[in-house]
Backbone as a chain_set.jsonl record, in Angstrom:
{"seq": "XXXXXXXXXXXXXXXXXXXXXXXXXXXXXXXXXXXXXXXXXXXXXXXXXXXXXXXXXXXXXXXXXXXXXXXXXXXXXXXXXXXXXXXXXXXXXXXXXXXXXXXXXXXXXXXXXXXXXXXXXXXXXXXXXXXXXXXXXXXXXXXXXXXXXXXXXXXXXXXXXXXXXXXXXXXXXXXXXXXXXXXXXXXXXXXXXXXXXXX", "coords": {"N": [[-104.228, 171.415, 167.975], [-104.966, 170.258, 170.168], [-105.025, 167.429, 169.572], [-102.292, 166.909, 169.128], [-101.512, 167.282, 171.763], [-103.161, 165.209, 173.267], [-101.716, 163.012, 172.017], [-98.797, 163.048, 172.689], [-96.805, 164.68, 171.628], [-96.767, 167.268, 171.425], [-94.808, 168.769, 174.277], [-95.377, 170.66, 175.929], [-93.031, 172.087, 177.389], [-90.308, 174.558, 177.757], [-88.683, 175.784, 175.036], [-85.795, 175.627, 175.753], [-85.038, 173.687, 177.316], [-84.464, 171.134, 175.854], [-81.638, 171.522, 175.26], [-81.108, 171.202, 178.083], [-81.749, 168.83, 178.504], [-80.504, 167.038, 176.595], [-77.811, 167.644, 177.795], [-77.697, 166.225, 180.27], [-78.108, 163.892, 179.479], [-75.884, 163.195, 177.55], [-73.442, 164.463, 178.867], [-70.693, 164.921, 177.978], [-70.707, 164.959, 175.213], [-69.504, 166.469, 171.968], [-71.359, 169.025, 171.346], [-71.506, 171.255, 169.817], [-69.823, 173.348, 166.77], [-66.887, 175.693, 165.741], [-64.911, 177.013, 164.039], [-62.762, 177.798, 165.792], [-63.218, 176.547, 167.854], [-64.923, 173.927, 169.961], [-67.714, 172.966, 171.905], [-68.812, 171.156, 174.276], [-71.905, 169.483, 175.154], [-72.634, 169.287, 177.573], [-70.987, 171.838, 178.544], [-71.845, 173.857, 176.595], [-74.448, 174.026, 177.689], [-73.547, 174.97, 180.014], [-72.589, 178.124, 179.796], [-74.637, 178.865, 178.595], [-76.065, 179.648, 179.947], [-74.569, 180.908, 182.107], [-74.868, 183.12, 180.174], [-77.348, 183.866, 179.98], [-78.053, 184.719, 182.299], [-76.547, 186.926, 182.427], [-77.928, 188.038, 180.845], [-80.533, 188.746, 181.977], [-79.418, 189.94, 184.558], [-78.061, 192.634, 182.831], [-80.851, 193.835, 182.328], [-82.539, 192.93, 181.02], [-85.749, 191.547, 180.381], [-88.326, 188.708, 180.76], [-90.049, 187.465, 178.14], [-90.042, 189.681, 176.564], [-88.67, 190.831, 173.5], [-85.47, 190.634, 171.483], [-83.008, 191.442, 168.796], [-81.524, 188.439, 167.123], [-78.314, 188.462, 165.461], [-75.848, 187.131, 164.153], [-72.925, 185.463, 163.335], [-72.554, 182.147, 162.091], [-71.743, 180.329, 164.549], [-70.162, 179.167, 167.028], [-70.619, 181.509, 169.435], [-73.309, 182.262, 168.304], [-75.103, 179.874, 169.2], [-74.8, 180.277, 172.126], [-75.47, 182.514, 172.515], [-77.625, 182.263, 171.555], [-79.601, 180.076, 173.172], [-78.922, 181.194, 175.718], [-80.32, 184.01, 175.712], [-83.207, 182.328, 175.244], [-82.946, 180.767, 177.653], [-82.893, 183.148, 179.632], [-86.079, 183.544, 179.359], [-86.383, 185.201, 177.476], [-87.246, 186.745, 174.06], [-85.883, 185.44, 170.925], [-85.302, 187.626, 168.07], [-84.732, 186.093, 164.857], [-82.389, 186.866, 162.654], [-80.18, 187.284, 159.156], [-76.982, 186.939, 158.652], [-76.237, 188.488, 156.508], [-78.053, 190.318, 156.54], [-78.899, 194.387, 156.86], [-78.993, 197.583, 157.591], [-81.567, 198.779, 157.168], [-83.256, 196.012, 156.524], [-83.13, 195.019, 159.387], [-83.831, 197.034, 161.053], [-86.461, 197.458, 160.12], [-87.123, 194.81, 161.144], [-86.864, 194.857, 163.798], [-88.259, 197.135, 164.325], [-90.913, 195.794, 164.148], [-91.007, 194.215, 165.649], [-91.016, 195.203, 168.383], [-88.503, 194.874, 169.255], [-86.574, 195.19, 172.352], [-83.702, 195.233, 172.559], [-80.25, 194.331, 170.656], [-78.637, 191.78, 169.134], [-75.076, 190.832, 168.227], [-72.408, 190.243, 166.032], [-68.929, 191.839, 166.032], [-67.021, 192.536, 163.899], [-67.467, 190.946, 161.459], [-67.06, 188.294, 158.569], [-66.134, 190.289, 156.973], [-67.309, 192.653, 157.224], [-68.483, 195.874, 159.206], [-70.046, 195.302, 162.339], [-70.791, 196.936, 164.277], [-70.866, 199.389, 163.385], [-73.61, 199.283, 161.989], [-75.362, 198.478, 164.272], [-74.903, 200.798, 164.935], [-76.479, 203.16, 164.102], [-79.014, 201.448, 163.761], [-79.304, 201.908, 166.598], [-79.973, 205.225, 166.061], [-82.405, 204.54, 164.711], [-84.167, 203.307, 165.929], [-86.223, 203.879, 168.251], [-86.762, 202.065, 170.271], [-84.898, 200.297, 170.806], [-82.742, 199.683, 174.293], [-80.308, 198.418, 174.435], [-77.181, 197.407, 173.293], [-75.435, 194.272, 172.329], [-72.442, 193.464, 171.561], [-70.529, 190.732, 169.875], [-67.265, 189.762, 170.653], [-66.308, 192.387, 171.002], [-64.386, 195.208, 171.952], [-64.359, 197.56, 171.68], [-67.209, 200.637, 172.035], [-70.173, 199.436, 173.068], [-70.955, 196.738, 174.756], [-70.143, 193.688, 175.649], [-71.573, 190.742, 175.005], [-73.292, 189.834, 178.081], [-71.813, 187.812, 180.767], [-73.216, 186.069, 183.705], [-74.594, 185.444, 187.14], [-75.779, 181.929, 187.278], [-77.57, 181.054, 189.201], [-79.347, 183.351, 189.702], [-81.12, 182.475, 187.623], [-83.283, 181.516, 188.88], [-85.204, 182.944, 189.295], [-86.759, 183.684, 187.092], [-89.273, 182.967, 185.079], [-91.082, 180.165, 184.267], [-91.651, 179.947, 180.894], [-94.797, 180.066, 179.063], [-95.848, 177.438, 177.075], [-96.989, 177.957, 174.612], [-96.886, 180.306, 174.161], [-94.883, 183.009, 172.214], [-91.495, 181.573, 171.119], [-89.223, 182.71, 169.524], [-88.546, 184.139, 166.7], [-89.276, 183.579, 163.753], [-88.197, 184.454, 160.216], [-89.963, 184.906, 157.135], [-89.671, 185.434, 153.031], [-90.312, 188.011, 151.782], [-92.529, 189.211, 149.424], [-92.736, 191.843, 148.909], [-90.039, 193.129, 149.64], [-89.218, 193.397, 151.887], [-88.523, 191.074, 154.821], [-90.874, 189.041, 156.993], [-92.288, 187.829, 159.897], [-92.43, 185.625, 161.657], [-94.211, 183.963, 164.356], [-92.716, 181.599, 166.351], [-94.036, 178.833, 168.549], [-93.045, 177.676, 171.582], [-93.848, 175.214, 172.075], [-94.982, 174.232, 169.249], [-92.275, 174.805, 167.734], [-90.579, 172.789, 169.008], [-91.192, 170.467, 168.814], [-91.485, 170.604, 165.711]], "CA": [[-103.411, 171.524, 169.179], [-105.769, 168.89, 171.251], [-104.667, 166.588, 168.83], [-100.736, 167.318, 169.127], [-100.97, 167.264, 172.788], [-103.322, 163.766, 173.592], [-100.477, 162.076, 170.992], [-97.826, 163.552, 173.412], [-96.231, 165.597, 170.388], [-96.309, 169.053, 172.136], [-94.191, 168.558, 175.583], [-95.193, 171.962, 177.299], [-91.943, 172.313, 178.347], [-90.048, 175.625, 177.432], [-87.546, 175.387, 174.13], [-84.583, 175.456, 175.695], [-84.931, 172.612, 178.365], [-83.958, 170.372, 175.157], [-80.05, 171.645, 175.661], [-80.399, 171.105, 179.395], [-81.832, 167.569, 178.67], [-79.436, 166.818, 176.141], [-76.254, 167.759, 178.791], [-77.543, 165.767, 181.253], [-77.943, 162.249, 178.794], [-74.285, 163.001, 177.188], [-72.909, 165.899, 178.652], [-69.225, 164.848, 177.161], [-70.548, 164.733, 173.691], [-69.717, 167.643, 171.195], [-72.654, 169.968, 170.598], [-71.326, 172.782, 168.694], [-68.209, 173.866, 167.184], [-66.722, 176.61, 164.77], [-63.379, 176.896, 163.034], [-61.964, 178.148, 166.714], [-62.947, 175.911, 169.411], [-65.816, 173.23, 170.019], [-68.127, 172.923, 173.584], [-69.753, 170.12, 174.678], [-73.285, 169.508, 174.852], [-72.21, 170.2, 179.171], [-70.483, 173.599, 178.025], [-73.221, 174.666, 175.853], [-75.444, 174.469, 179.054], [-73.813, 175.732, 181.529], [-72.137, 179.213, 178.569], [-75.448, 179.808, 178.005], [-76.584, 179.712, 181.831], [-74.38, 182.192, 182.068], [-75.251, 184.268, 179.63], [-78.681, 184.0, 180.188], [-78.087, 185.312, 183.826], [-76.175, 188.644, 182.555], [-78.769, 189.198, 180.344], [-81.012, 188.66, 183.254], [-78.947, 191.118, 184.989], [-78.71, 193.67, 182.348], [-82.611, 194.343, 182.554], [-84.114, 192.185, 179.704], [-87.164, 190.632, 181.264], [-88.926, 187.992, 180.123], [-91.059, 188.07, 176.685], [-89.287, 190.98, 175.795], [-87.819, 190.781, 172.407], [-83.957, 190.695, 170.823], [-82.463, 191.009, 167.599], [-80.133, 188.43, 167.244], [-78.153, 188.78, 164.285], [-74.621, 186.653, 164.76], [-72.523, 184.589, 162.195], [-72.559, 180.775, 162.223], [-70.555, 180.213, 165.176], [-70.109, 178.785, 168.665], [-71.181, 182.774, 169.612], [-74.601, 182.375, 168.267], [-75.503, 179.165, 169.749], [-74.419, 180.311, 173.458], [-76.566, 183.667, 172.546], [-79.673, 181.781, 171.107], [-80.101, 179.749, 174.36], [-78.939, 182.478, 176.72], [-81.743, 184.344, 175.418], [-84.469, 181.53, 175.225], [-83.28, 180.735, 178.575], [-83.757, 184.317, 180.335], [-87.314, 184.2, 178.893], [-86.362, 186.592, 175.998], [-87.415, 185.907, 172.61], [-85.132, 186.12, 170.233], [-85.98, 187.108, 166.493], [-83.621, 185.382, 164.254], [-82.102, 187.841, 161.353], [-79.751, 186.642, 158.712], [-75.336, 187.892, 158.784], [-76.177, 189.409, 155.488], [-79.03, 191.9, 156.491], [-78.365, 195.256, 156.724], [-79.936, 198.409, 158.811], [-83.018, 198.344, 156.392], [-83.898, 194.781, 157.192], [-82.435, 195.313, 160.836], [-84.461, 198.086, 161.804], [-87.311, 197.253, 160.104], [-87.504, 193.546, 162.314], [-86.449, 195.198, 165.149], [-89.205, 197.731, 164.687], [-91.915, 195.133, 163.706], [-90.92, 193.221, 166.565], [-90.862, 195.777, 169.127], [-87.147, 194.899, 170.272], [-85.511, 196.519, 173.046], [-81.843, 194.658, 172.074], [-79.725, 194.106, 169.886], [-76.943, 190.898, 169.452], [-74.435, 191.169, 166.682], [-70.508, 190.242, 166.185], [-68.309, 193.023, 166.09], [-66.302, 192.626, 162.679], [-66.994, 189.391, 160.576], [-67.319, 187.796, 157.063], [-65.776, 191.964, 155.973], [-68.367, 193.845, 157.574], [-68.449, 195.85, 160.893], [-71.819, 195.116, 162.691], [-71.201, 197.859, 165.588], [-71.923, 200.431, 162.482], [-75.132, 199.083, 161.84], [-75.925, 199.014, 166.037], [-74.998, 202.118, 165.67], [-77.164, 203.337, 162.902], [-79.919, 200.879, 164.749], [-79.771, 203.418, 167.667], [-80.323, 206.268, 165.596], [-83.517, 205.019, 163.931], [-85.385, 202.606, 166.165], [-85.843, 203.938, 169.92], [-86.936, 201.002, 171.249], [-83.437, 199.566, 171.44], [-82.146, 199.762, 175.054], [-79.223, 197.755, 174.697], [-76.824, 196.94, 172.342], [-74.076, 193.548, 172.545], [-71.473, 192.78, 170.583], [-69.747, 189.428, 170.704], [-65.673, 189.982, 170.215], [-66.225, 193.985, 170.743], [-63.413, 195.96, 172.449], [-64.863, 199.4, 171.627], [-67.76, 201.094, 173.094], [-70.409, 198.434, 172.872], [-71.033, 196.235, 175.536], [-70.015, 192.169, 174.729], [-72.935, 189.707, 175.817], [-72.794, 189.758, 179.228], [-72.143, 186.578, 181.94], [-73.827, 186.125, 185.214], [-74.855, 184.41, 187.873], [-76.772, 181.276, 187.076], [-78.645, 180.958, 190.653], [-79.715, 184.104, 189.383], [-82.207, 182.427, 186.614], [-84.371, 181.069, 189.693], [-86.652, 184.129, 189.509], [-87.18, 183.85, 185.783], [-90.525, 182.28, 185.24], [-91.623, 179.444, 183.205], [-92.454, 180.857, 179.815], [-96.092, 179.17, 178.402], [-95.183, 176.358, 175.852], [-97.764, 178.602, 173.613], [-96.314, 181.802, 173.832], [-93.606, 182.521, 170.933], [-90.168, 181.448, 171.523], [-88.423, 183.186, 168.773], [-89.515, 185.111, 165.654], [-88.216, 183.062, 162.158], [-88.268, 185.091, 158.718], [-90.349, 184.567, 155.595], [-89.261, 186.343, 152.336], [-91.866, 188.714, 151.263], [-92.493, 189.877, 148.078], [-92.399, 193.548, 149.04], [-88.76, 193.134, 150.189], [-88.941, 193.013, 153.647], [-88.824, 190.153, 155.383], [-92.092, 189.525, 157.572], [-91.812, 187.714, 161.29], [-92.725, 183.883, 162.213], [-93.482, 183.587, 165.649], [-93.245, 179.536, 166.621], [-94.13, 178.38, 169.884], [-92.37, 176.095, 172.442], [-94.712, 173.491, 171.814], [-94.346, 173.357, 167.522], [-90.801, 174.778, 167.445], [-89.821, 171.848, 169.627], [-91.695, 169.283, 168.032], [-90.787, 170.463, 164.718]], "C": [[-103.812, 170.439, 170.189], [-105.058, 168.148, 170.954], [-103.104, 166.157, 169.584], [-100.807, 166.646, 170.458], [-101.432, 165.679, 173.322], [-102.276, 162.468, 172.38], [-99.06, 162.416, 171.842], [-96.539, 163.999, 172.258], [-95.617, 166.81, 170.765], [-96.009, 168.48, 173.901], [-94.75, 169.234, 176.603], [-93.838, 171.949, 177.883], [-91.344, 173.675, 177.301], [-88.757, 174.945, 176.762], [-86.228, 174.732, 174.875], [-84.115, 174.31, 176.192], [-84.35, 171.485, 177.597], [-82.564, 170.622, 174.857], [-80.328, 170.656, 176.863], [-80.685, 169.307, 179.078], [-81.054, 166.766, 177.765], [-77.766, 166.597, 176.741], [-76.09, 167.016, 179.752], [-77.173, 164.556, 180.667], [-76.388, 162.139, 178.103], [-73.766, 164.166, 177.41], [-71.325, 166.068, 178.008], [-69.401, 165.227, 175.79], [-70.402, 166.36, 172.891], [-71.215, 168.319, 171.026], [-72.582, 170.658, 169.263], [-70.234, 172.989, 168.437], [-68.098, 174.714, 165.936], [-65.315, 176.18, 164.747], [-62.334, 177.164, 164.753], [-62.271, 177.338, 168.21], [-64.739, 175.038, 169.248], [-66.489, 173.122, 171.524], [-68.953, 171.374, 173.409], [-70.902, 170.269, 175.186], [-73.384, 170.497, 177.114], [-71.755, 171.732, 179.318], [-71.136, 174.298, 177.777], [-74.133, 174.882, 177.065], [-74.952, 175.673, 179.954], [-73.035, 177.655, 180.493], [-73.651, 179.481, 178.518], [-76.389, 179.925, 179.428], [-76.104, 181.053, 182.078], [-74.402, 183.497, 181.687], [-76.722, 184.496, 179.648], [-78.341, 184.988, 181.339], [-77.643, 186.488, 183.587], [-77.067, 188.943, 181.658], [-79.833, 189.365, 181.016], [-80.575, 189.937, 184.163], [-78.818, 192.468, 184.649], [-79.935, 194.134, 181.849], [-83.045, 193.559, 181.655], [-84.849, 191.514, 180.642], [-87.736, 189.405, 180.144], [-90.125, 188.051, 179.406], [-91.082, 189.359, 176.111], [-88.732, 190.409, 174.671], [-86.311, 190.656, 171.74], [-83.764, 190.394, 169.494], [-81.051, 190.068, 167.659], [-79.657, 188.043, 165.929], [-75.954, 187.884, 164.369], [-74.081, 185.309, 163.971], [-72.988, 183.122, 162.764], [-71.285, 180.475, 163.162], [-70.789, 179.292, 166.7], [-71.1, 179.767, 169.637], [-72.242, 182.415, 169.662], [-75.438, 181.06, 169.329], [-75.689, 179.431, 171.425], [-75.528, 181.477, 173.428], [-77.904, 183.188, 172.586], [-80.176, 181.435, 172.838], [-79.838, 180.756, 175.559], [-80.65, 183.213, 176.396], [-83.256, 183.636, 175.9], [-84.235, 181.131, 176.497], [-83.597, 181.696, 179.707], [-85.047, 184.312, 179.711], [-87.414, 185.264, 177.517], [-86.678, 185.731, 174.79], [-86.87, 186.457, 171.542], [-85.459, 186.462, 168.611], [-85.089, 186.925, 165.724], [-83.371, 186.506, 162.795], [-80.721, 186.787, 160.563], [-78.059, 187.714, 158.329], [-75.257, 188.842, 157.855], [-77.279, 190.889, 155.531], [-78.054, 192.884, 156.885], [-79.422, 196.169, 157.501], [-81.137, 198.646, 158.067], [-83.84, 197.252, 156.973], [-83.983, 194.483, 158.832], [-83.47, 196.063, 161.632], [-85.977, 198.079, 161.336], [-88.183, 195.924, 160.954], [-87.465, 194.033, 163.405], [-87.955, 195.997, 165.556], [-90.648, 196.991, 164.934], [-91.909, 194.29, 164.967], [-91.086, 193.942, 168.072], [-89.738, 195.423, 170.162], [-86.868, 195.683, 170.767], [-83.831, 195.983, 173.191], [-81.428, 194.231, 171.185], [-78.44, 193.13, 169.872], [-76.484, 191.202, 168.296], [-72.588, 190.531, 167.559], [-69.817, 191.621, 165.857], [-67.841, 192.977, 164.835], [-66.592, 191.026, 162.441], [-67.435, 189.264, 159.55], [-67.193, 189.58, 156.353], [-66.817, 192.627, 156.623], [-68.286, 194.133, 159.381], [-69.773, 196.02, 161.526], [-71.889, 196.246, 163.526], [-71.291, 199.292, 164.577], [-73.174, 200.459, 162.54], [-75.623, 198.924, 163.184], [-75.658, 200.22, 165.953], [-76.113, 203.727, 165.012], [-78.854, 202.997, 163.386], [-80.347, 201.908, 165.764], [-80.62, 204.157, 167.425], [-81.742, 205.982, 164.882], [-84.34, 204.522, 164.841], [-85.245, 203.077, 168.197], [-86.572, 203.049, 170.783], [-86.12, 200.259, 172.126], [-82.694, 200.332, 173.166], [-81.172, 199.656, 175.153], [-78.74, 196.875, 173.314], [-75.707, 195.461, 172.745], [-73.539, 192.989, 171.584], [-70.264, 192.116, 170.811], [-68.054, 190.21, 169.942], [-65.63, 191.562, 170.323], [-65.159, 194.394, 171.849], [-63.379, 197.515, 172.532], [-65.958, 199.666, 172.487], [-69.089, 200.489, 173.528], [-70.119, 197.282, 174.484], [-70.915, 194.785, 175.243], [-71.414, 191.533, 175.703], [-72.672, 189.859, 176.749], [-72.406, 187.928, 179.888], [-72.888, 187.115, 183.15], [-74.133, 184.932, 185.989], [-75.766, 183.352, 187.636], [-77.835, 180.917, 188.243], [-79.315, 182.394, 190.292], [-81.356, 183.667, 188.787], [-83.282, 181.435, 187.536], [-85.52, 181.555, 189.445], [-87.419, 184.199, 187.888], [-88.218, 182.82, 185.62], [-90.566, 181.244, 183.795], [-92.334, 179.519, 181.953], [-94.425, 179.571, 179.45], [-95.894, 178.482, 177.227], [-96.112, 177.203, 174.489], [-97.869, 179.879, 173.186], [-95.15, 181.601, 172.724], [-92.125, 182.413, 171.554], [-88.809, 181.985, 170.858], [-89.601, 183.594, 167.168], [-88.838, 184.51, 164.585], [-88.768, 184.16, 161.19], [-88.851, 184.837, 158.147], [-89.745, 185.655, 154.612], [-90.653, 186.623, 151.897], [-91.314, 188.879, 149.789], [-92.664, 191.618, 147.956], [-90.758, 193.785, 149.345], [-88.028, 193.16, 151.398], [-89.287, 192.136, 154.096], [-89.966, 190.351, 156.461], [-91.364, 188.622, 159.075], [-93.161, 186.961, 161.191], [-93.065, 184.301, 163.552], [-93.873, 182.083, 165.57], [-93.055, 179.925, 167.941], [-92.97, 177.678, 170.319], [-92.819, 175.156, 171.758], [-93.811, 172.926, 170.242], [-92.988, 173.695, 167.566], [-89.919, 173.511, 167.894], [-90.197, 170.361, 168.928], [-91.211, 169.194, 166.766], [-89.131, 170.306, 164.642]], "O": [[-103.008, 169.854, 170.914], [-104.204, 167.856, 171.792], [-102.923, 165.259, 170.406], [-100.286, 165.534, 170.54], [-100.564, 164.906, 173.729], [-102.427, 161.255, 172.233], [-98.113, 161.785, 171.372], [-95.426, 163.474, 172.283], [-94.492, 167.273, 170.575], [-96.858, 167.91, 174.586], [-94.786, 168.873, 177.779], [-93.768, 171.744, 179.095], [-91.85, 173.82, 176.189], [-88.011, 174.098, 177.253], [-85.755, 173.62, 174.642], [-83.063, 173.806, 175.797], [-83.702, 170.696, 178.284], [-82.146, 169.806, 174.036], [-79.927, 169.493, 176.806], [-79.798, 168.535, 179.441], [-80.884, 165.62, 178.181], [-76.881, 165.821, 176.381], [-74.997, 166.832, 180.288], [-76.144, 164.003, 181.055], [-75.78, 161.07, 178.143], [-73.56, 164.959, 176.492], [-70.864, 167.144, 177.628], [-68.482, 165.749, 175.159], [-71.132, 167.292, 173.228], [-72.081, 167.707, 170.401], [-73.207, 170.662, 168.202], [-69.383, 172.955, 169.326], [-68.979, 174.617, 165.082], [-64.761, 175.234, 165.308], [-61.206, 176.672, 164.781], [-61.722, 177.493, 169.3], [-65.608, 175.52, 168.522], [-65.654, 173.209, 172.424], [-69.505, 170.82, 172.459], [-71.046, 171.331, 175.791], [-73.846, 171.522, 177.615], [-72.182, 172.567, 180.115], [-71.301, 175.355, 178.385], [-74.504, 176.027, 177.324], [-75.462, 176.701, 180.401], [-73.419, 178.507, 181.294], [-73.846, 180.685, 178.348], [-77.502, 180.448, 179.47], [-76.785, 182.067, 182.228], [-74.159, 184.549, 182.279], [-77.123, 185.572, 179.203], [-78.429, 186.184, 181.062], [-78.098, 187.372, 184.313], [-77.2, 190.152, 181.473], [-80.36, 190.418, 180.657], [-81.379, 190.832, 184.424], [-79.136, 193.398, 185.39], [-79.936, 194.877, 180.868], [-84.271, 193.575, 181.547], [-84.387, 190.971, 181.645], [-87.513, 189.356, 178.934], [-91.138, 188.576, 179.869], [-91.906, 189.926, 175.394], [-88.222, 189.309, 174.885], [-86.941, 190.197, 170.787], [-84.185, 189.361, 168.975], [-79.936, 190.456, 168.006], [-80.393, 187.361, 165.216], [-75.021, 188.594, 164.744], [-74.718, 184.256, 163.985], [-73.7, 183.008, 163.762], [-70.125, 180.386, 162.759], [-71.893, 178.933, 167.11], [-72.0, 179.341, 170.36], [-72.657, 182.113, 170.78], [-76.304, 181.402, 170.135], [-76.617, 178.869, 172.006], [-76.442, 181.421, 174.25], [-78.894, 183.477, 173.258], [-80.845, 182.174, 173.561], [-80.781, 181.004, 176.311], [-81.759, 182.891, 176.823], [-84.131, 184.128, 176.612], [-85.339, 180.97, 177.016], [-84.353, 181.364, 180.62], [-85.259, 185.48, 179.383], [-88.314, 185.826, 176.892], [-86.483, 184.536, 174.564], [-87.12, 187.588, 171.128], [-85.872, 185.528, 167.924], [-84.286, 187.852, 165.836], [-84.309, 186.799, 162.054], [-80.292, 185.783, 161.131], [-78.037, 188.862, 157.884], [-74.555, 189.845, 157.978], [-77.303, 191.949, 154.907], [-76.876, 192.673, 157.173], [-80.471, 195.722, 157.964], [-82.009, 198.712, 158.934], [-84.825, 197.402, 157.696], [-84.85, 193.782, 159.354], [-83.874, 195.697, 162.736], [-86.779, 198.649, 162.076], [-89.365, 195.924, 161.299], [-88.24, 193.499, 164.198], [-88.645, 195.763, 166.549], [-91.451, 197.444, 165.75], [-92.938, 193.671, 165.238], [-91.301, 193.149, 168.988], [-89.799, 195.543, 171.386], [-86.756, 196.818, 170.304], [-82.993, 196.47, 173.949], [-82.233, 193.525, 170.577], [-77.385, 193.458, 170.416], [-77.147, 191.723, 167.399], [-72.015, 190.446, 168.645], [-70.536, 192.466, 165.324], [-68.596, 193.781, 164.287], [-66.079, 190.1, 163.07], [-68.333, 190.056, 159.266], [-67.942, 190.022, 155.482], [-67.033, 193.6, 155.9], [-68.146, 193.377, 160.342], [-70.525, 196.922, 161.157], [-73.022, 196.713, 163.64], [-71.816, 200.278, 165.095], [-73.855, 201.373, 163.004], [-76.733, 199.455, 163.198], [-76.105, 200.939, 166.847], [-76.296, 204.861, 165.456], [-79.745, 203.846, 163.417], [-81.389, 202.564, 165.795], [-81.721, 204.207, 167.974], [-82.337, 206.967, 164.444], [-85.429, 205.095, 164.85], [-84.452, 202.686, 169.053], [-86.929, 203.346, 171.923], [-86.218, 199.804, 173.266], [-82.184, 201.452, 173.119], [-80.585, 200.489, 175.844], [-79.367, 196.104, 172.587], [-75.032, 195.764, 173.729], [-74.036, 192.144, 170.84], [-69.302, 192.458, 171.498], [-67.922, 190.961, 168.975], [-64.766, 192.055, 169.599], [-65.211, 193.624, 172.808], [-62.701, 198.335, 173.15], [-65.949, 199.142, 173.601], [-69.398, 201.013, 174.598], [-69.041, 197.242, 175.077], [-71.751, 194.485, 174.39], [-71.949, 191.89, 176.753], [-71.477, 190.154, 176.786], [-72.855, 186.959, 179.277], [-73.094, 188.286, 183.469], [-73.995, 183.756, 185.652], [-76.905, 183.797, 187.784], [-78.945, 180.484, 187.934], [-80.265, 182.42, 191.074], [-82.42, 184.155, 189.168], [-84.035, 180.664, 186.941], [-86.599, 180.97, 189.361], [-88.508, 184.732, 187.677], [-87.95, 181.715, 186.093], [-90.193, 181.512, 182.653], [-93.52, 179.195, 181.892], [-94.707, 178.428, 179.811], [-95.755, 179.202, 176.238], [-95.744, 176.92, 173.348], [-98.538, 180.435, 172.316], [-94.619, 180.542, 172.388], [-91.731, 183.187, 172.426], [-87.676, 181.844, 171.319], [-90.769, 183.4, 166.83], [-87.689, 184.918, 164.42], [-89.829, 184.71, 161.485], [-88.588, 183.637, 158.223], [-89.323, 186.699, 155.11], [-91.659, 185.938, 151.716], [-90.218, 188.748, 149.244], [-92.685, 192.332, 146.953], [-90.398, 194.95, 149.175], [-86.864, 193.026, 151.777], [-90.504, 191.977, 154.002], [-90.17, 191.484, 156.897], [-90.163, 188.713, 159.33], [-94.308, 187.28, 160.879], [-92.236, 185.057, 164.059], [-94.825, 181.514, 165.035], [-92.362, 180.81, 168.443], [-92.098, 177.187, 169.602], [-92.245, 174.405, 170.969], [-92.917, 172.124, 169.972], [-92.3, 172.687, 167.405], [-88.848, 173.204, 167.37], [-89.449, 169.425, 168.645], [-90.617, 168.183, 166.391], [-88.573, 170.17, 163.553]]}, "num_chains": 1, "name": "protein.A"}
C-alpha cells in the first residue's frame, strides 16, 4: 500500500469522483446507453446526484450496505453511483440470482436495502424483494426501478442535499464483488476506493 501510494497509483479520492471528473473533461460525450435511451457522461452525473440525494433522504447513511441487483442498463449505472455517491456500499449481485443467493449476500453483508428492476429478461424481481423481506430482517427498504406496484422506485432528491455526506476513507470498501465458491454460494469481495479505482 506504501508502495501504491509513493508511485501515485492509489488517489485517495472516493470511487465515484471518477464520473464527476469524467463530466467535467467531456461532459457532452456518451457514457452509458441501453437499447432505450443513452446519457452523457454530464447526465450520468448529475441522475446519479440525484439519486444519491433520495437515497440520502430515504435514511441510508453512509457505509451502510445495498443489494444491488439490476439488469445491464442505463438503470444500474445511475443506481451504482447514486449509491457510491451517498456513501453506501453497494454489493454487486448478478440478474440471474435468485432469493437463495439474494438473501444469503444480503445476509452476509448485513444489508439494510435492496435495488432490483421490477419485471425483466422474464422474471419478476418484486417477488424475490418480497420473499427477501420475509427471510432477512435487516432489509429496511426495498426499490424497484420501473415499479408501479407497491414497492418504492429509486428515489430522486436534492443534490445540495449530499453536502452533509462525508468523505468516505479511500480504504474503506466501496462495494462488495462476488467470487464463485465451491460450496455454491457465492462469497463477498470487498475492494477499496484506492484498488477498485486503480484497478
Amino acid at each position: 500500500a506504501a508502495r501504491y501510494r509513493e508511485l501515485g497509483l492509489w488517489r485517495e479520492t472516493p470511487l465515484w469522483l471518477m464520473l464527476w471528473d469524467q463530466a467535467d473533461a467531456t461532459p457532452d460525450a456518451p457514457a452509458v446507453s441501453d437499447i432505450t435511451r443513452t446519457l452523457s457522461y454530464r447526465d450520468l452525473a448529475e441522475a446519479s446526484a440525484r439519486r444519491a440525494a433520495g437515497f440520502v433522504e430515504a435514511g441510508l447513511r453512509p457505509g451502510e450496505r445495498v443489494v444491488l441487483q439490476n439488469q445491464n442498463s442505463v438503470d444500474f449505472a445511475v443506481n451504482f453511483f447514486g449509491l457510491l455517491r451517498a456513501g453506501v456500499v453497494p454489493v454487486m449481485t448478478l440478474p440471474a440470482h435468485r432469493i437463495n443467493e439474494i438473501a444469503h449476500l444480503t445476509q452476509t453483508a448485513g444489508a439494510v436495502a435492496y435495488v432490483c428492476h421490477g419485471h425483466a429478461g422474464g422474471y419478476d424481481y418484486r417477488d424475490l424483494a418480497h420473499q427477501l423481506r420475509g427471510r432477512v430482517d435487516t432489509i429496511r427498504a426495498v426499490f424497484v426501478d420501473g415499479d408501479k406496484g407497491s414497492e418504492a422506485a429509486p428515489p430522486q432528491g436534492d443534490p445540495s442535499r449530499l453536502d452533509v455526506v462525508p468523505t468516505p476513507d479511500p480504504d474503506s470498501p466501496a462495494l462488495f464483488l462476488m467470487s464463485g465458491g465451491t460450496t455454491g454460494l457465492p462469497k463477498l469481495i470487498p475492494r477499496t476506493h484506492n484498488d477498485y479505482r486503480y484497478n
